[in-house]
Every structure is written in C-alpha cells, then in structure tokens.
PDB file of C-alpha atoms in Angstrom:
ATOM      1  CA  MET A   1      -2.102 -19.873   0.895  1.00 68.00           C
ATOM      2  CA  MET A   2      -6.018 -22.033   0.670  1.00 80.00           C
ATOM      3  CA  LYS A   3      -8.149 -19.061   1.091  1.00 94.00           C
ATOM      4  CA  GLU A   4     -11.483 -18.415  -0.439  1.00 97.00           C
ATOM      5  CA  LEU A   5     -10.926 -15.159  -0.958  1.00 98.00           C
ATOM      6  CA  ILE A   6      -7.269 -12.942  -1.246  1.00 98.00           C
ATOM      7  CA  ILE A   7      -7.071  -8.759  -0.812  1.00 98.00           C
ATOM      8  CA  PHE A   8      -4.192  -7.046  -2.192  1.00 98.00           C
ATOM      9  CA  ASP A   9      -2.538  -4.327  -0.780  1.00 98.00           C
ATOM     10  CA  LEU A  10      -1.180  -1.916  -3.311  1.00 97.00           C
ATOM     11  CA  ASP A  11       1.849   0.167  -2.568  1.00 95.00           C
ATOM     12  CA  GLY A  12       4.834  -1.248  -2.204  1.00 94.00           C
ATOM     13  CA  THR A  13       3.199  -4.199  -1.815  1.00 97.00           C
ATOM     14  CA  LEU A  14       2.109  -4.696  -5.862  1.00 98.00           C
ATOM     15  CA  ILE A  15       4.343  -1.831  -7.475  1.00 97.00           C
ATOM     16  CA  ASN A  16       6.806   0.229  -6.631  1.00 96.00           C
ATOM     17  CA  THR A  17       5.137   3.112  -6.057  1.00 94.00           C
ATOM     18  CA  ASP A  18       6.477   2.891  -2.177  1.00 91.00           C
ATOM     19  CA  THR A  19      10.362   3.760  -3.706  1.00 93.00           C
ATOM     20  CA  LEU A  20       8.766   5.950  -5.903  1.00 95.00           C
ATOM     21  CA  TYR A  21       6.706   8.324  -3.253  1.00 95.00           C
ATOM     22  CA  THR A  22      10.487   8.304  -1.127  1.00 95.00           C
ATOM     23  CA  LEU A  23      12.154   9.315  -4.017  1.00 96.00           C
ATOM     24  CA  GLY A  24      10.011  12.297  -5.013  1.00 97.00           C
ATOM     25  CA  TRP A  25       9.319  13.162  -0.914  1.00 97.00           C
ATOM     26  CA  LYS A  26      13.354  12.864  -0.785  1.00 97.00           C
ATOM     27  CA  THR A  27      14.176  15.502  -3.845  1.00 97.00           C
ATOM     28  CA  ILE A  28      11.483  17.869  -3.647  1.00 98.00           C
ATOM     29  CA  LEU A  29      12.168  18.682   0.541  1.00 98.00           C
ATOM     30  CA  LYS A  30      15.245  19.347  -0.990  1.00 97.00           C
ATOM     31  CA  GLY A  31      14.040  22.932  -1.932  1.00 97.00           C
ATOM     32  CA  TYR A  32      12.157  23.332   1.609  1.00 97.00           C
ATOM     33  CA  CYS A  33      16.271  23.224   3.030  1.00 97.00           C
ATOM     34  CA  VAL A  34      14.472  19.426   5.067  1.00 97.00           C
ATOM     35  CA  GLU A  35      16.169  16.032   4.784  1.00 96.00           C
ATOM     36  CA  LEU A  36      13.693  13.542   6.582  1.00 96.00           C
ATOM     37  CA  PRO A  37      15.128  10.917   8.460  1.00 95.00           C
ATOM     38  CA  GLU A  38      14.913   7.475   6.631  1.00 92.00           C
ATOM     39  CA  SER A  39      12.835   6.303  10.042  1.00 90.00           C
ATOM     40  CA  THR A  40      10.566   9.267   9.552  1.00 95.00           C
ATOM     41  CA  LEU A  41      10.690   8.287   5.182  1.00 94.00           C
ATOM     42  CA  ALA A  42      10.542   4.437   6.265  1.00 87.00           C
ATOM     43  CA  GLN A  43       7.198   5.449   8.851  1.00 86.00           C
ATOM     44  CA  MET A  44       5.211   7.231   6.039  1.00 92.00           C
ATOM     45  CA  ASN A  45       4.984   4.127   4.149  1.00 86.00           C
ATOM     46  CA  GLY A  46       1.774   2.432   4.218  1.00 81.00           C
ATOM     47  CA  GLN A  47       0.092   5.939   5.783  1.00 84.00           C
ATOM     48  CA  SER A  48      -2.499   7.831   4.674  1.00 84.00           C
ATOM     49  CA  THR A  49      -2.216  11.033   2.952  1.00 89.00           C
ATOM     50  CA  GLU A  50      -2.990  13.141   5.548  1.00 91.00           C
ATOM     51  CA  LYS A  51      -1.007  11.711   8.598  1.00 92.00           C
ATOM     52  CA  ASN A  52       1.673  11.498   6.095  1.00 95.00           C
ATOM     53  CA  ASN A  53       0.761  15.698   6.058  1.00 97.00           C
ATOM     54  CA  GLU A  54       1.335  16.026   8.944  1.00 97.00           C
ATOM     55  CA  ILE A  55       4.323  14.326   9.210  1.00 97.00           C
ATOM     56  CA  VAL A  56       5.948  16.247   6.504  1.00 98.00           C
ATOM     57  CA  ASN A  57       3.793  19.964   8.460  1.00 98.00           C
ATOM     58  CA  SER A  58       6.085  18.780  11.767  1.00 97.00           C
ATOM     59  CA  TYR A  59       8.778  19.540   9.537  1.00 97.00           C
ATOM     60  CA  LEU A  60       7.933  22.208   7.532  1.00 97.00           C
ATOM     61  CA  ASN A  61       6.031  24.366  10.488  1.00 97.00           C
ATOM     62  CA  SER A  62       3.306  25.690   7.049  1.00 98.00           C
ATOM     63  CA  TRP A  63      -0.171  24.028   5.502  1.00 97.00           C
ATOM     64  CA  GLU A  64       1.000  26.103   2.561  1.00 98.00           C
ATOM     65  CA  ARG A  65       4.273  25.095   2.494  1.00 98.00           C
ATOM     66  CA  THR A  66       3.282  21.121   3.120  1.00 98.00           C
ATOM     67  CA  LEU A  67       0.625  21.254   0.307  1.00 98.00           C
ATOM     68  CA  GLU A  68       2.496  23.102  -1.484  1.00 98.00           C
ATOM     69  CA  ALA A  69       5.362  20.254  -1.574  1.00 98.00           C
ATOM     70  CA  ARG A  70       2.205  18.058  -1.625  1.00 97.00           C
ATOM     71  CA  ASN A  71       1.595  18.782  -5.112  1.00 97.00           C
ATOM     72  CA  LYS A  72       4.527  18.427  -6.362  1.00 98.00           C
ATOM     73  CA  ARG A  73       5.476  15.336  -4.524  1.00 96.00           C
ATOM     74  CA  GLU A  74       2.360  13.770  -6.764  1.00 94.00           C
ATOM     75  CA  ALA A  75       3.877  16.278  -9.920  1.00 96.00           C
ATOM     76  CA  PHE A  76       6.792  14.167  -9.430  1.00 96.00           C
ATOM     77  CA  VAL A  77       5.442  10.903  -9.131  1.00 93.00           C
ATOM     78  CA  ARG A  78       3.476  11.336 -11.807  1.00 92.00           C
ATOM     79  CA  ASP A  79       6.863  12.498 -14.329  1.00 96.00           C
ATOM     80  CA  ALA A  80       8.250   9.196 -13.079  1.00 95.00           C
ATOM     81  CA  MET A  81       4.710   7.505 -14.799  1.00 92.00           C
ATOM     82  CA  ASP A  82       5.387   8.277 -18.075  1.00 93.00           C
ATOM     83  CA  MET A  83       8.729   7.575 -17.942  1.00 95.00           C
ATOM     84  CA  GLY A  84       8.388   4.012 -17.450  1.00 95.00           C
ATOM     85  CA  LEU A  85       9.094   3.880 -14.058  1.00 96.00           C
ATOM     86  CA  LEU A  86       5.849   2.772 -12.046  1.00 96.00           C
ATOM     87  CA  LEU A  87       7.196  -1.300 -12.470  1.00 97.00           C
ATOM     88  CA  MET A  88       5.199  -4.627 -10.611  1.00 97.00           C
ATOM     89  CA  LYS A  89       6.995  -5.513  -7.732  1.00 97.00           C
ATOM     90  CA  PRO A  90       8.995  -8.455  -8.243  1.00 95.00           C
ATOM     91  CA  GLY A  91       7.052 -11.804  -8.440  1.00 96.00           C
ATOM     92  CA  ALA A  92       3.879  -9.848  -8.523  1.00 98.00           C
ATOM     93  CA  GLN A  93       2.371 -10.399 -11.980  1.00 97.00           C
ATOM     94  CA  GLU A  94       3.817 -14.080 -11.525  1.00 97.00           C
ATOM     95  CA  LEU A  95       1.414 -14.335  -8.397  1.00 97.00           C
ATOM     96  CA  LEU A  96      -1.537 -12.597  -9.754  1.00 98.00           C
ATOM     97  CA  ASP A  97      -2.387 -14.136 -13.456  1.00 97.00           C
ATOM     98  CA  GLU A  98      -1.226 -17.910 -12.097  1.00 96.00           C
ATOM     99  CA  LEU A  99      -4.328 -17.231  -8.743  1.00 97.00           C
ATOM    100  CA  LYS A 100      -6.093 -15.330 -11.427  1.00 97.00           C
ATOM    101  CA  SER A 101      -5.620 -18.385 -14.135  1.00 97.00           C
ATOM    102  CA  GLU A 102      -6.301 -20.799 -11.217  1.00 96.00           C
ATOM    103  CA  GLY A 103      -9.928 -19.162 -10.912  1.00 96.00           C
ATOM    104  CA  ARG A 104      -9.813 -17.569  -6.937  1.00 97.00           C
ATOM    105  CA  ARG A 105     -11.580 -14.499  -5.461  1.00 98.00           C
ATOM    106  CA  MET A 106      -8.675 -11.870  -5.391  1.00 98.00           C
ATOM    107  CA  ALA A 107      -9.764  -7.932  -3.853  1.00 98.00           C
ATOM    108  CA  LEU A 108      -7.363  -5.030  -4.013  1.00 98.00           C
ATOM    109  CA  ALA A 109      -7.050  -2.481  -0.818  1.00 98.00           C
ATOM    110  CA  THR A 110      -5.296   0.172  -0.970  1.00 96.00           C
ATOM    111  CA  SER A 111      -4.944   3.751   1.695  1.00 93.00           C
ATOM    112  CA  SER A 112      -4.574   5.847  -1.738  1.00 92.00           C
ATOM    113  CA  PRO A 113      -6.755   8.152  -3.347  1.00 92.00           C
ATOM    114  CA  SER A 114      -8.977   6.619  -5.486  1.00 96.00           C
ATOM    115  CA  ASN A 115      -7.611   9.096  -8.769  1.00 94.00           C
ATOM    116  CA  ARG A 116      -3.998   8.596  -8.050  1.00 92.00           C
ATOM    117  CA  ALA A 117      -4.928   4.160  -7.088  1.00 96.00           C
ATOM    118  CA  LYS A 118      -6.449   4.132 -10.647  1.00 96.00           C
ATOM    119  CA  GLU A 119      -4.198   5.554 -12.804  1.00 94.00           C
ATOM    120  CA  GLN A 120      -1.866   3.464 -11.122  1.00 96.00           C
ATOM    121  CA  LEU A 121      -3.999   0.068 -11.706  1.00 97.00           C
ATOM    122  CA  ALA A 122      -4.442   1.845 -15.397  1.00 96.00           C
ATOM    123  CA  LYS A 123      -1.675   2.020 -16.387  1.00 95.00           C
ATOM    124  CA  LEU A 124      -0.219  -1.389 -15.489  1.00 97.00           C
ATOM    125  CA  GLY A 125      -3.575  -2.667 -16.569  1.00 97.00           C
ATOM    126  CA  LEU A 126      -4.501  -4.828 -12.598  1.00 98.00           C
ATOM    127  CA  GLU A 127      -7.928  -3.347 -12.408  1.00 98.00           C
ATOM    128  CA  HIS A 128      -9.735  -6.618 -14.449  1.00 98.00           C
ATOM    129  CA  TYR A 129      -7.542  -8.779 -11.955  1.00 98.00           C
ATOM    130  CA  PHE A 130      -9.964  -7.635  -8.737  1.00 98.00           C
ATOM    131  CA  GLU A 131     -13.371  -8.898  -8.236  1.00 98.00           C
ATOM    132  CA  PHE A 132     -14.182  -5.309  -5.375  1.00 98.00           C
ATOM    133  CA  ILE A 133     -11.311  -2.720  -5.292  1.00 98.00           C
ATOM    134  CA  ILE A 134     -11.517   0.330  -2.161  1.00 98.00           C
ATOM    135  CA  TYR A 135      -9.438   2.732  -1.944  1.00 97.00           C
ATOM    136  CA  GLY A 136      -8.609   5.823   0.549  1.00 94.00           C
ATOM    137  CA  ASP A 137     -11.728   8.176  -0.296  1.00 94.00           C
ATOM    138  CA  GLU A 138     -13.771   6.253   0.669  1.00 97.00           C
ATOM    139  CA  VAL A 139     -13.924   4.672   4.197  1.00 97.00           C
ATOM    140  CA  SER A 140     -13.481   7.352   6.884  1.00 96.00           C
ATOM    141  CA  GLU A 141     -10.910   5.865   8.945  1.00 95.00           C
ATOM    142  CA  LYS A 142      -7.979   4.528   6.881  1.00 92.00           C
ATOM    143  CA  LYS A 143      -5.464   2.589   7.584  1.00 94.00           C
ATOM    144  CA  PRO A 144      -3.885   1.036  10.350  1.00 95.00           C
ATOM    145  CA  ALA A 145      -7.548   1.291  11.392  1.00 97.00           C
ATOM    146  CA  PRO A 146      -9.854  -2.298  10.298  1.00 98.00           C
ATOM    147  CA  GLU A 147     -12.692  -0.028   8.599  1.00 98.00           C
ATOM    148  CA  ILE A 148     -11.027  -0.972   4.585  1.00 98.00           C
ATOM    149  CA  TYR A 149     -11.047  -4.344   5.911  1.00 98.00           C
ATOM    150  CA  THR A 150     -13.901  -5.253   6.869  1.00 98.00           C
ATOM    151  CA  THR A 151     -15.455  -3.199   4.370  1.00 98.00           C
ATOM    152  CA  VAL A 152     -14.350  -5.275   1.413  1.00 98.00           C
ATOM    153  CA  LEU A 153     -15.817  -8.595   4.249  1.00 98.00           C
ATOM    154  CA  GLU A 154     -18.998  -7.146   4.479  1.00 98.00           C
ATOM    155  CA  GLN A 155     -19.228  -6.190   0.019  1.00 98.00           C
ATOM    156  CA  LEU A 156     -18.151  -9.935  -0.813  1.00 98.00           C
ATOM    157  CA  ALA A 157     -19.754 -11.727   2.118  1.00 98.00           C
ATOM    158  CA  VAL A 158     -16.222 -13.506   3.423  1.00 98.00           C
ATOM    159  CA  ALA A 159     -15.487 -14.487   6.941  1.00 98.00           C
ATOM    160  CA  PRO A 160     -12.661 -12.952   8.217  1.00 98.00           C
ATOM    161  CA  GLU A 161     -10.983 -16.950   8.743  1.00 97.00           C
ATOM    162  CA  ASN A 162     -11.235 -17.304   4.973  1.00 98.00           C
ATOM    163  CA  THR A 163      -9.046 -14.477   4.403  1.00 98.00           C
ATOM    164  CA  VAL A 164      -6.183 -13.928   4.236  1.00 98.00           C
ATOM    165  CA  ALA A 165      -4.361 -10.708   2.716  1.00 98.00           C
ATOM    166  CA  ILE A 166      -0.288  -9.520   1.961  1.00 98.00           C
ATOM    167  CA  GLU A 167       0.656  -5.945   2.794  1.00 98.00           C
ATOM    168  CA  ASP A 168       3.623  -4.620   3.021  1.00 96.00           C
ATOM    169  CA  THR A 169       3.958  -1.933   6.045  1.00 94.00           C
ATOM    170  CA  ARG A 170       3.002  -1.890  10.029  1.00 93.00           C
ATOM    171  CA  SER A 171       0.069   0.312   9.842  1.00 94.00           C
ATOM    172  CA  GLY A 172      -0.878  -2.809   7.039  1.00 96.00           C
ATOM    173  CA  VAL A 173      -0.010  -5.765   9.011  1.00 97.00           C
ATOM    174  CA  LEU A 174      -2.227  -3.808  12.104  1.00 97.00           C
ATOM    175  CA  SER A 175      -5.343  -3.470  10.268  1.00 98.00           C
ATOM    176  CA  ALA A 176      -5.701  -7.004   8.267  1.00 98.00           C
ATOM    177  CA  LEU A 177      -5.163  -8.532  12.067  1.00 98.00           C
ATOM    178  CA  ALA A 178      -7.650  -6.158  13.563  1.00 98.00           C
ATOM    179  CA  ALA A 179     -10.604  -7.564  11.168  1.00 98.00           C
ATOM    180  CA  GLY A 180      -9.609 -10.502  12.140  1.00 98.00           C
ATOM    181  CA  LEU A 181      -7.507 -11.872   9.176  1.00 98.00           C
ATOM    182  CA  GLU A 182      -4.650 -13.879   8.461  1.00 98.00           C
ATOM    183  CA  VAL A 183      -1.111 -11.856   6.600  1.00 98.00           C
ATOM    184  CA  TYR A 184       1.148 -12.376   4.806  1.00 98.00           C
ATOM    185  CA  LEU A 185       3.454  -9.618   5.391  1.00 98.00           C
ATOM    186  CA  VAL A 186       6.523  -8.322   1.934  1.00 97.00           C
ATOM    187  CA  THR A 187       9.104  -6.117   3.581  1.00 94.00           C
ATOM    188  CA  ASP A 188      12.494  -6.542   3.993  1.00 87.00           C
ATOM    189  CA  ARG A 189      12.189  -3.481   6.962  1.00 88.00           C
ATOM    190  CA  ASP A 190      12.381  -4.554  10.766  1.00 88.00           C
ATOM    191  CA  THR A 191      10.126  -6.793  11.304  1.00 92.00           C
ATOM    192  CA  THR A 192      10.252  -7.243  14.908  1.00 94.00           C
ATOM    193  CA  GLU A 193       6.594  -6.698  17.033  1.00 96.00           C
ATOM    194  CA  PHE A 194       5.133  -9.631  13.815  1.00 97.00           C
ATOM    195  CA  ALA A 195       7.889 -12.884  14.893  1.00 94.00           C
ATOM    196  CA  ASP A 196       5.979 -14.129  17.215  1.00 96.00           C
ATOM    197  CA  ASN A 197       2.365 -13.509  15.560  1.00 97.00           C
ATOM    198  CA  PRO A 198       1.328 -16.596  14.917  1.00 97.00           C
ATOM    199  CA  ASN A 199      -1.218 -15.301  11.999  1.00 97.00           C
ATOM    200  CA  VAL A 200       1.651 -12.734  10.027  1.00 98.00           C
ATOM    201  CA  HIS A 201       4.277 -14.723   8.192  1.00 96.00           C
ATOM    202  CA  ILE A 202       6.808 -13.127   7.021  1.00 97.00           C
ATOM    203  CA  LEU A 203       8.892 -12.794   3.461  1.00 96.00           C
ATOM    204  CA  LYS A 204      11.632 -10.616   1.427  1.00 94.00           C
ATOM    205  CA  SER A 205       9.334 -11.461  -1.736  1.00 95.00           C
ATOM    206  CA  LEU A 206       6.431 -12.354  -3.184  1.00 96.00           C
ATOM    207  CA  THR A 207       8.362 -15.394  -4.962  1.00 94.00           C
ATOM    208  CA  ASP A 208       8.769 -16.317  -1.756  1.00 92.00           C
ATOM    209  CA  ILE A 209       4.609 -17.320  -1.508  1.00 89.00           C
ATOM    210  CA  GLU A 210       2.747 -20.605  -0.934  1.00 78.00           C
ATOM    211  CA  ARG A 211       0.370 -21.565  -3.778  1.00 68.00           C
TER     212      ARG A 211
END
C-alpha cells in the first residue's frame, strides 16, 4: 500500500457502526410490524441517509412514519454508543497508529452526516489521524458517485493514481473506482462483482492489508 494518500471510509470500515445501524433498524422496525430482508439490510450499508429513508419508506408507505422510525433508529445508536458499544473494527487502531507513525497522509471520506460522524470520531478520538475529513452532507452527490473522493483529491492536491481507498461496501467501492482510485475492499459479504477487477483488492480484515 505504498501510495501517497490513503482515504478511509468510516462506517463498517474503521468502526462497527454498520452492525449498530443494522441492529437498530431491525429493532425499531419490529415496532412497525416490518422485518426487512437480510439482503435489503446489507444493501443499506454504505448508502446515504436519504437513500435508506427511501428504502424504509417503501415498506412503511408513509414519510411521517419513516422519519419517525429514522429518529428512533438514531436514538438507538446514540444509546448504544453511550453503553460503550461503539468499537473499532479489528486491526483498525493498529493500522492507523502504524500509518501515523510512518508519517503517511490519511483522509476520511464518509457518507454519514457530519453531526453523527463527528460525534463518533470524538468518542473514539480519531480526528487527529486525518489530514482532511469530508462528510456526506458536504457533497451534492453521495456514494456511489465519485464526488466525495474527487473532492478529497482536489483539496489535498493528490493524483488518483497516487491514492488508495479502503472501503467495506459496494457503493463505496464504486465511488472510489469512479474517481480513478485503487481500492481495498474489506468485507465478509459477497464480492463476486469485483472478483476480476485488478483495481480492487478483496480482504476479510484490515489486519490483512499489506503495509
């Protein structure tokens, strides 16, 4: 991973919020007598708030109920954080520390809105690792559009070929690829779509990333 710049995704890549979000939706939607298919819950990982609200609304058929469920889901995640359930993904802390000690340039590109992501970063003390951070509400087109990545490249004046992204979802990988980046896809979900793509390196854990 000898690139000038390393851009990390946040949810599901560095921290376990993907698990908390999924559990939150399962728990809250039971109160509406709705059980989302596992494939739909997996699809929601890495999507924007707006896109996921559309998915939930397709089951609840009411924007009022959808926004109510969204607020309850957000409260569920905040409560989980207060209980100490917000955790780093395996190998994440060690990877960040190692790259920081080597003086490597790092940025963060997350689809999460700034208010939520800033709270999570502060909770785990992660802000200082990154030279630049961009949030989902700071771009007009969310992942899988490339805007969030191209904005980082422009801000830090680094060429795509000198940059690598670390992602955990399909939408994140598509976003990074569209921006011209090499990608490490760290996931235990199905990766068939990217199996033959030479610009996508598929791994099970951050501990598997070659330094």
